[in-house]
Amino acid sequence: MNICVIGTGYVGLVTGVVFSDLGNEVICVDKNEEKIALLRAGVMPIYEPGLEEMVARNADEGRLNFTTDLESAVRKSDVVFIAVGTPPKEDGETDLSQVESAARGIAGAMDRYKVVVNKSTVPVGTGDFVRNIIETNRRRNVDFDVVSNPEFLREGSAISDTLQPDRIVIGAPNQIVAMKILELYAPLERPMIITDVASAEMIKYASNAFLATKISFANAIANICESAGADVVQVVKGMGLDQRIGAAFLSAGIGYGGSCFPKDTRSLLHTAQKYGYPFPLLSAAIETNDQQPRRFIGKMEQALGGFEGKKVAVLGLAFKANTDDIREAKSLDVITALLSGGAQVTTYDPIAMENMKQVFPQIGYAKNAFEAAEGADAVVVVTEWNEFKQINLDRLKQTMSGNIVFDGRNLYDPAKMRRLGFDYICVGRGEAGCEPTVPGTVRTTVKGTPA
Ligand SMILES: NC(=O)c1ccc[n+]([C@@H]2O[C@H](COP(=O)([O-])OP(=O)(O)OC[C@H]3O[C@@H](n4cnc5c(N)ncnc54)[C@H](O)[C@@H]3O)[C@@H](O)[C@H]2O)c1
């Protein structure tokens, strides 16, 4: 099939390369000339495991092309995917200007029947919005259909998520159009949900809001554990083994970030309110997430006796491991607080430092975690990168001048940290600091953790 993908970001690029890998002719379009030039030169604008090789292979075989010329790309295609950004406005409402501009572009280029597929995360009703724009702006009276096909890939595992999604959601106005999109995905042999456009749009928001709520629930439990002498790591392990609950998205920490959960939860809340439902449950999940970094930073300030003149190493900048994306990353809150309190900050992240340099050119960027920690009063772990999980803690301690480790991801065993001489401050592990043994657990006190 001839496919065009408008918007060559995380979603558009991965969607485009996977469809081309399945044998389709794909043109990826972006308005960002620099991005297209990079891609044509074989340089990936984002970090994603396996992406570069797959792009190179399909580009070499001529099935995958990159352009800024939307009009000719749309003309050559039977199916046009919209995968542009849908950032939030100040009040949480989704800004659909990029979707609108893509739809106008499609309208201007349409010369024969096309299926226009919305892959961007868009509020319920956007399918009609896109249909209206194309209908009123098309130059020729050619027919088209609008489908919703929300994306569920996760940054860091985007290729494998796209090849093996839990489900593929196709919201179509009729069965014939649904079958056309189903045919595209058929080689993946994954479960498919065929539904109407509005329900497909809602599935995406409901899923993300549910996962965000699950994280906020774990964080709320963590906050009680902290005072009650329980260890949230053990608590969520005990909860997650219940098949009705599941362990995914049930870890306590410094809060969720990234380009999706914060904006999608606010957008769904906005939609709910528009329809007269205040959605108190989702409001509370958002509020809990807003408070979580503030709580953590408060603990940092308390343990350090203020930030003025302190040397602090921040380990991990990306909003989660295996991505270079720093959008709404909790590292931004931590670094902002440290700098405004007068601390000297040095950071290390395996791949997100280049992005962070655009935001904070004034802080230090180290070659590795030990260099970042050199002479530091405290180390803050913000991202759960594998290389931090089994870091040589003895060496870390010797490198630092202080002994405080703030762990926003609960990566370490509190009892072990105490034995090593750290003042270890994590999330929701109160007085319990459990050291797992066989067959039971030993309860110890985590020195320095405020009740
Ligand atoms: N990133 C994720 O993990 C993820 C996962 C699922 C869904 N989504 C959703 O997918 C959509 C895209 O997200 P993303 O992270 O890929 O965004 P992104 O910002 O990485 O990429 C969007 C791209 O669209 C381009 N663009 C915007 N308007 C354009 C136009 N009119 N013509 C051509 N190009 C245009 C931009 O230049 C940019 O390169 C969003 O709605 C997002 O919520 C993202």
Coordinates of C-alpha atoms and ligand atoms in Angstrom, one line a residue:
M1 CA 0.0 0.0 0.0
N2 CA 1.1 3.6 -0.6
I3 CA 1.2 5.4 2.8
C4 CA 2.1 8.9 3.9
V5 CA 2.7 9.8 7.5
I6 CA 2.4 13.5 8.4
G7 CA 4.6 14.3 11.4
T8 CA 7.9 12.5 11.7
G9 CA 8.3 12.5 15.5
Y10 CA 8.4 9.5 17.8
V11 CA 5.1 8.2 16.6
G12 CA 5.3 9.2 12.9
L13 CA 8.8 7.9 12.4
V14 CA 8.3 4.6 14.1
T15 CA 4.9 4.1 12.4
G16 CA 6.4 4.9 9.0
V17 CA 9.4 2.7 9.4
V18 CA 7.4 -0.3 10.7
F19 CA 4.9 0.0 7.8
S20 CA 7.7 0.2 5.3
D21 CA 9.4 -2.9 7.0
L22 CA 6.1 -4.8 6.3
G23 CA 6.6 -4.0 2.6
N24 CA 4.6 -0.8 2.1
E25 CA 5.8 2.2 0.2
V26 CA 6.0 4.9 2.9
I27 CA 6.7 8.7 2.7
C28 CA 7.3 10.4 6.0
V29 CA 6.6 14.1 5.9
D30 CA 7.6 16.8 8.4
K31 CA 7.6 20.6 8.3
N32 CA 10.9 20.6 10.1
E33 CA 13.5 20.8 7.3
E34 CA 16.4 20.1 9.6
K35 CA 14.8 16.8 10.8
I36 CA 14.1 15.7 7.3
A37 CA 17.7 16.5 6.2
L38 CA 19.0 14.5 9.2
L39 CA 16.8 11.5 8.3
R40 CA 17.8 11.6 4.7
A41 CA 21.4 11.5 5.9
G42 CA 20.7 8.5 8.1
V43 CA 20.9 10.4 11.3
M44 CA 18.1 9.7 13.8
P45 CA 16.5 12.8 15.5
I46 CA 15.5 10.7 18.4
Y47 CA 17.0 7.8 20.4
E48 CA 15.0 4.6 20.1
P49 CA 16.5 1.1 20.3
G50 CA 16.6 -0.6 16.8
L51 CA 15.3 2.4 15.0
E52 CA 18.4 3.4 13.1
E53 CA 19.0 0.0 11.6
M54 CA 15.4 -0.4 10.5
V55 CA 15.3 3.1 8.9
A56 CA 18.6 2.4 7.1
R57 CA 17.4 -0.9 5.7
N58 CA 14.1 0.4 4.4
A59 CA 15.5 3.6 3.1
D60 CA 18.2 1.7 1.2
E61 CA 15.6 -0.5 -0.3
G62 CA 13.7 2.6 -1.4
R63 CA 10.5 1.8 0.5
L64 CA 11.0 4.6 3.0
N65 CA 11.4 8.2 2.0
F66 CA 11.5 11.5 3.8
T67 CA 10.2 14.9 2.6
T68 CA 8.9 18.3 3.6
D69 CA 6.6 18.3 0.5
L70 CA 3.3 17.3 2.0
E71 CA 1.3 17.9 -1.2
S72 CA 3.2 15.4 -3.3
A73 CA 3.4 12.9 -0.5
V74 CA -0.4 13.0 0.0
R75 CA -1.0 12.7 -3.8
K76 CA 1.1 9.5 -4.0
S77 CA -0.7 7.8 -1.1
D78 CA -3.9 5.8 -0.5
V79 CA -3.7 6.1 3.3
V80 CA -2.6 9.3 5.0
F81 CA -1.7 9.1 8.7
I82 CA -1.7 12.2 10.9
A83 CA 1.0 11.8 13.6
V84 CA 1.6 15.5 14.5
G85 CA 2.0 16.9 18.0
T86 CA -1.1 17.6 20.2
P87 CA 0.4 19.7 23.0
P88 CA -1.8 21.1 25.9
K89 CA -3.0 24.7 26.1
E90 CA -2.7 26.6 29.4
D91 CA -6.1 25.2 30.6
G92 CA -5.3 21.6 29.7
E93 CA -7.4 21.6 26.5
T94 CA -5.6 20.0 23.6
D95 CA -4.1 22.3 21.1
L96 CA -5.2 21.0 17.7
S97 CA -3.5 23.5 15.6
Q98 CA -0.9 21.0 14.2
V99 CA -3.8 18.6 13.4
E100 CA -5.7 21.4 11.8
S101 CA -2.7 22.4 9.6
A102 CA -2.1 18.8 8.6
A103 CA -5.8 18.4 7.6
R104 CA -5.7 21.6 5.6
G105 CA -2.6 20.3 3.8
I106 CA -4.4 17.1 3.0
A107 CA -7.5 19.0 1.8
G108 CA -5.3 21.0 -0.6
A109 CA -3.5 18.0 -2.0
M110 CA -6.4 15.5 -2.4
D111 CA -6.8 14.4 -5.9
R112 CA -8.6 11.0 -5.4
Y113 CA -10.2 9.0 -2.6
K114 CA -8.0 8.7 0.6
V115 CA -8.4 7.3 4.0
V116 CA -7.2 9.8 6.5
V117 CA -6.1 8.2 9.8
N118 CA -5.7 10.1 13.0
K119 CA -2.8 8.6 15.0
S120 CA -2.2 11.6 17.1
T121 CA -3.8 11.5 20.5
V122 CA -6.8 13.7 20.1
P123 CA -10.0 14.4 22.1
V124 CA -13.2 12.7 21.3
G125 CA -14.9 14.6 18.5
T126 CA -11.6 15.4 16.6
G127 CA -12.5 12.9 13.8
D128 CA -15.5 15.1 13.0
F129 CA -13.3 18.2 13.3
V130 CA -10.8 16.8 10.7
R131 CA -13.6 15.7 8.4
N132 CA -15.1 19.2 8.4
I133 CA -11.7 20.9 7.7
I134 CA -11.1 18.6 4.7
E135 CA -14.6 18.9 3.5
T136 CA -14.6 22.7 3.5
N137 CA -11.0 23.1 2.2
R138 CA -10.7 20.4 -0.5
R139 CA -10.0 21.8 -3.9
R140 CA -11.7 19.0 -5.7
N141 CA -14.9 17.2 -4.8
V142 CA -13.2 13.8 -4.1
D143 CA -14.4 11.4 -1.4
F144 CA -12.5 10.5 1.7
D145 CA -12.9 8.8 5.1
V146 CA -11.5 9.7 8.5
V147 CA -10.4 6.9 10.8
S148 CA -9.1 7.0 14.4
N149 CA -6.2 4.7 15.1
P150 CA -4.6 5.8 18.4
E151 CA -1.1 4.9 19.2
F152 CA 0.0 3.1 22.4
L153 CA 3.8 2.8 21.8
R154 CA 6.1 3.6 24.7
E155 CA 9.3 5.6 24.1
G156 CA 12.2 3.3 24.7
S157 CA 10.5 0.3 23.3
A158 CA 8.7 2.0 20.4
I159 CA 9.7 -0.5 17.7
S160 CA 8.8 -3.6 19.6
D161 CA 5.6 -2.0 20.9
T162 CA 4.6 -1.2 17.3
L163 CA 5.4 -4.7 16.1
Q164 CA 3.7 -6.4 19.0
P165 CA 1.1 -4.1 20.4
D166 CA -1.3 -5.5 23.1
R167 CA -4.1 -4.3 20.8
I168 CA -4.7 -2.3 17.7
V169 CA -7.7 0.1 17.9
I170 CA -9.4 1.1 14.7
G171 CA -12.3 3.5 14.9
A172 CA -13.9 3.8 11.5
P173 CA -17.2 5.2 10.0
N174 CA -18.0 1.9 8.3
Q175 CA -16.8 -1.7 7.9
I176 CA -15.2 -1.2 4.5
V177 CA -12.8 1.5 5.7
A178 CA -12.1 -0.5 8.9
M179 CA -11.1 -3.5 6.7
K180 CA -8.7 -1.3 4.7
I181 CA -6.8 -0.3 7.9
L182 CA -7.1 -3.8 9.4
E183 CA -5.4 -5.2 6.2
L184 CA -2.4 -2.9 6.9
Y185 CA -2.0 -4.3 10.4
A186 CA -2.9 -7.9 9.5
P187 CA 0.8 -9.1 9.2
L188 CA 1.4 -8.2 12.8
E189 CA -1.2 -10.8 13.9
R190 CA -2.3 -8.9 17.0
P191 CA -5.7 -8.4 18.6
M192 CA -7.8 -5.7 16.9
I193 CA -10.7 -3.7 18.2
I194 CA -12.9 -2.3 15.4
T195 CA -15.2 0.4 16.7
D196 CA -16.6 3.8 15.9
V197 CA -14.3 6.9 15.7
A198 CA -15.4 8.5 19.0
S199 CA -15.0 5.3 21.0
A200 CA -11.5 4.8 19.5
E201 CA -10.5 8.4 20.5
M202 CA -11.8 7.7 24.0
I203 CA -10.0 4.4 24.4
K204 CA -6.7 6.2 24.2
Y205 CA -7.4 8.8 26.8
A206 CA -9.2 6.4 29.1
S207 CA -6.1 4.0 29.0
N208 CA -3.6 6.7 29.7
A209 CA -5.7 8.3 32.5
F210 CA -6.1 4.9 34.1
L211 CA -2.4 4.2 34.0
A212 CA -1.6 7.6 35.4
T213 CA -4.1 7.1 38.1
K214 CA -2.5 3.8 39.0
I215 CA 0.9 5.5 39.4
S216 CA -0.7 8.3 41.6
F217 CA -2.4 5.6 43.6
A218 CA 1.0 3.9 44.3
N219 CA 2.4 7.3 45.2
A220 CA -0.5 8.1 47.6
I221 CA 0.1 4.7 49.3
A222 CA 3.8 5.5 49.5
N223 CA 3.0 8.7 51.3
I224 CA 1.1 6.9 53.9
C225 CA 3.8 4.2 54.2
E226 CA 6.4 6.8 54.8
S227 CA 4.6 7.9 58.1
A228 CA 3.2 4.5 59.0
G229 CA 6.5 2.5 58.9
A230 CA 5.7 0.4 55.9
D231 CA 7.7 -0.1 52.8
V232 CA 5.9 0.8 49.6
V233 CA 8.2 -1.4 47.5
Q234 CA 7.0 -4.5 49.4
V235 CA 3.4 -3.2 49.4
V236 CA 3.1 -2.7 45.6
K237 CA 4.9 -6.1 45.1
G238 CA 2.2 -7.7 47.2
M239 CA -0.5 -5.8 45.3
G240 CA 0.9 -6.3 41.9
L241 CA 1.0 -10.1 42.2
D242 CA -2.8 -10.1 42.3
Q243 CA -3.8 -10.8 38.7
R244 CA -6.7 -8.4 39.0
I245 CA -4.3 -5.6 39.8
G246 CA -1.0 -6.3 38.0
A247 CA 2.4 -4.9 38.7
A248 CA 2.7 -2.5 35.7
F249 CA 2.5 1.2 36.4
L250 CA 2.3 0.5 40.2
S251 CA 5.7 1.9 41.3
A252 CA 6.0 4.8 43.7
G253 CA 8.5 7.5 42.9
I254 CA 8.8 11.2 42.1
G255 CA 5.8 11.2 39.8
Y256 CA 5.0 10.5 36.2
G257 CA 6.2 12.8 33.4
G258 CA 6.8 12.6 29.7
S259 CA 5.0 13.9 26.7
C260 CA 1.8 11.8 27.2
F261 CA 0.5 11.2 30.7
P262 CA 0.6 14.8 32.0
K263 CA -1.1 16.3 28.9
D264 CA -3.5 13.4 28.3
T265 CA -4.8 13.4 31.8
R266 CA -5.4 17.2 31.7
S267 CA -7.0 16.9 28.3
L268 CA -9.4 14.2 29.5
L269 CA -10.3 16.3 32.5
H270 CA -11.0 19.2 30.2
T271 CA -13.2 17.1 28.0
A272 CA -15.1 15.7 31.0
Q273 CA -15.7 19.2 32.3
K274 CA -16.9 20.3 28.9
Y275 CA -19.5 17.6 29.1
G276 CA -20.5 18.7 32.6
Y277 CA -18.7 15.9 34.6
P278 CA -16.1 17.2 37.0
F279 CA -14.2 13.8 37.2
P280 CA -12.9 14.2 40.8
L281 CA -11.0 10.9 40.6
L282 CA -8.8 12.1 37.7
S283 CA -8.4 15.5 39.3
A284 CA -7.0 13.8 42.4
A285 CA -4.7 11.7 40.4
I286 CA -3.3 14.8 38.7
E287 CA -3.0 16.7 42.0
T288 CA -1.2 13.8 43.6
N289 CA 1.3 13.8 40.7
D290 CA 1.8 17.5 41.0
Q291 CA 2.5 17.2 44.7
Q292 CA 4.9 14.2 44.4
P293 CA 8.0 16.1 43.2
R294 CA 7.3 19.0 45.6
R295 CA 7.2 16.5 48.5
F296 CA 10.5 14.9 47.3
I297 CA 12.2 18.3 46.8
G298 CA 11.0 19.3 50.3
K299 CA 12.7 16.2 51.8
M300 CA 15.9 17.1 49.9
E301 CA 15.8 20.7 51.2
Q302 CA 15.2 19.4 54.8
A303 CA 18.0 16.9 54.7
L304 CA 20.5 19.3 53.2
G305 CA 19.5 22.2 55.4
G306 CA 18.7 24.3 52.3
F307 CA 20.3 24.2 48.9
E308 CA 22.5 27.4 49.2
G309 CA 26.1 26.5 48.3
K310 CA 25.5 22.8 48.1
K311 CA 27.0 20.6 45.4
V312 CA 24.4 18.2 44.1
A313 CA 24.7 15.5 41.4
V314 CA 21.6 14.7 39.5
L315 CA 21.6 11.2 37.9
G316 CA 19.1 10.7 35.1
L317 CA 17.5 13.5 33.1
A318 CA 15.1 11.6 30.8
F319 CA 11.5 11.3 31.9
K320 CA 12.1 7.5 32.0
A321 CA 14.8 5.1 31.1
N322 CA 15.7 4.2 27.5
T323 CA 14.7 7.5 26.0
D324 CA 16.3 10.9 25.5
D325 CA 12.9 12.6 25.9
I326 CA 12.9 15.2 28.7
R327 CA 9.4 16.6 28.1
E328 CA 7.8 17.1 31.6
A329 CA 10.7 15.1 33.1
K330 CA 10.9 15.3 36.9
S331 CA 14.6 16.2 36.5
L332 CA 13.4 19.6 35.4
D333 CA 11.6 20.2 38.7
V334 CA 14.5 19.0 40.7
I335 CA 17.1 21.0 38.8
T336 CA 14.9 24.2 38.9
A337 CA 14.5 23.9 42.6
L338 CA 18.2 23.2 43.2
L339 CA 19.3 26.2 41.1
S340 CA 16.8 28.6 42.5
G341 CA 17.9 27.5 46.0
G342 CA 21.6 28.3 45.1
A343 CA 22.9 24.8 44.6
Q344 CA 25.7 23.9 42.2
V345 CA 24.4 21.2 39.9
T346 CA 26.2 18.5 37.9
T347 CA 24.2 16.0 36.0
Y348 CA 24.7 12.7 34.1
D349 CA 22.3 10.9 31.8
P350 CA 23.4 8.2 29.3
I351 CA 21.6 9.9 26.3
A352 CA 19.4 12.8 27.4
M353 CA 22.2 15.4 28.2
E354 CA 22.1 17.1 24.7
N355 CA 18.4 17.8 25.1
M356 CA 18.9 19.1 28.6
K357 CA 21.7 21.5 27.5
Q358 CA 19.1 23.4 25.6
V359 CA 17.2 24.0 28.8
F360 CA 20.0 24.4 31.3
P361 CA 23.2 25.4 29.6
Q362 CA 24.6 26.7 32.9
I363 CA 24.8 23.4 34.8
G364 CA 27.6 20.8 34.6
Y365 CA 27.3 17.7 32.4
A366 CA 29.5 14.8 33.3
K367 CA 30.9 11.8 31.4
N368 CA 29.5 9.3 33.9
A369 CA 27.7 9.0 37.3
F370 CA 31.0 9.1 39.2
E371 CA 32.3 12.2 37.6
A372 CA 28.9 13.9 38.3
A373 CA 29.2 12.8 42.0
E374 CA 32.7 14.1 42.5
G375 CA 32.9 16.2 45.6
A376 CA 29.0 16.3 45.8
D377 CA 27.2 16.8 49.1
A378 CA 24.3 14.7 47.7
V379 CA 23.3 12.6 44.8
V380 CA 19.8 12.6 43.4
V381 CA 18.6 9.7 41.3
V382 CA 15.8 10.8 39.1
T383 CA 15.6 8.3 36.2
E384 CA 15.6 4.5 36.6
W385 CA 18.4 3.8 34.1
N386 CA 19.8 0.2 34.3
E387 CA 23.3 1.5 34.8
F388 CA 22.3 3.2 38.0
K389 CA 20.6 0.1 39.5
Q390 CA 23.8 -1.8 40.1
I391 CA 26.2 1.1 40.3
N392 CA 29.3 0.6 42.4
L393 CA 28.0 2.2 45.5
D394 CA 31.3 2.0 47.4
R395 CA 33.0 3.9 44.7
L396 CA 30.1 6.4 44.6
K397 CA 30.5 7.0 48.3
Q398 CA 34.2 7.6 48.0
T399 CA 33.7 10.0 45.2
M400 CA 31.3 12.2 47.1
S401 CA 32.2 14.6 49.8
G402 CA 28.9 14.1 51.5
N403 CA 26.9 11.0 52.1
I404 CA 23.3 11.7 51.1
V405 CA 21.5 9.8 48.3
F406 CA 18.0 11.0 47.4
D407 CA 16.4 8.2 45.4
G408 CA 13.3 9.3 43.4
R409 CA 12.9 5.8 42.0
N410 CA 13.5 3.5 44.9
L411 CA 16.4 1.7 43.1
Y412 CA 18.4 0.6 46.2
D413 CA 18.0 -1.4 49.3
P414 CA 17.7 1.0 52.2
A415 CA 19.4 -1.4 54.7
K416 CA 22.4 -1.9 52.3
M417 CA 22.6 1.9 51.8
R418 CA 22.7 2.4 55.5
R419 CA 25.4 -0.3 56.0
L420 CA 27.5 1.5 53.3
G421 CA 27.2 4.7 55.3
F422 CA 24.8 6.6 53.2
D423 CA 22.0 8.8 54.4
Y424 CA 19.4 7.3 52.1
I425 CA 16.2 9.1 51.4
C426 CA 13.8 7.4 49.1
V427 CA 10.0 7.4 48.5
G428 CA 7.5 5.7 50.7
R429 CA 9.8 3.4 52.7
G430 CA 9.4 5.2 56.0
E431 CA 11.0 3.4 58.9
A432 CA 10.6 0.0 57.3
G433 CA 13.6 -0.2 54.9
C434 CA 13.2 -3.9 54.2
E435 CA 16.2 -6.0 53.4
P436 CA 14.9 -9.1 51.6
T437 CA 16.3 -12.3 52.8
V438 CA 15.3 -15.9 52.4
P439 CA 12.7 -16.8 53.4
G440 CA 11.4 -13.6 55.1
T441 CA 12.5 -10.0 55.4
V442 CA 14.5 -8.1 58.0
R443 CA 13.1 -4.7 59.1
T444 CA 15.6 -2.0 59.6
T445 CA 15.5 1.8 60.1
V446 CA 16.3 4.1 57.3
K447 CA 18.5 6.8 58.8
G448 CA 17.6 10.3 57.8
T449 CA 14.3 9.6 56.2
P450 CA 11.9 12.2 57.5
A451 CA 8.7 10.6 59.0
Ligands
LIG1 N1 5.7 10.1 22.1 C1 4.9 9.1 22.5 O1 5.4 8.2 23.3 C2 3.5 8.9 22.1 C3 2.8 7.7 22.3 C4 1.5 7.6 21.9 C5 0.9 8.7 21.3 N2 1.5 9.8 21.1 C6 0.8 10.9 20.4 O2 1.3 11.0 19.1 C7 1.3 12.3 18.6 C8 2.7 12.7 18.1 O3 3.6 12.6 19.2 P1 5.2 12.6 19.1 O4 5.7 12.3 20.4 O5 5.5 11.8 17.9 O6 5.4 14.1 18.7 P2 6.7 14.9 18.2 O7 6.6 16.2 18.7 O8 7.9 14.0 18.5 O9 6.5 14.9 16.6 C9 5.5 15.6 15.9 C10 6.1 16.0 14.6 O10 5.1 16.6 13.8 C11 5.7 17.6 13.0 N3 4.6 18.4 12.5 C12 3.7 19.2 13.2 N4 2.8 19.8 12.3 C13 3.1 19.4 11.1 C14 2.6 19.6 9.8 N5 1.5 20.4 9.6 N6 3.1 19.0 8.8 C15 4.2 18.2 8.9 N7 4.8 17.9 10.1 C16 4.2 18.5 11.2 C17 6.6 18.3 13.9 O11 7.6 19.0 13.2 C18 7.2 17.1 14.7 O12 8.4 16.6 14.1 C19 0.8 13.2 19.8 O13 -0.6 13.4 19.7 C20 1.1 12.3 21.0 O14 0.3 12.6 22.1 C21 2.8 10.0 21.5

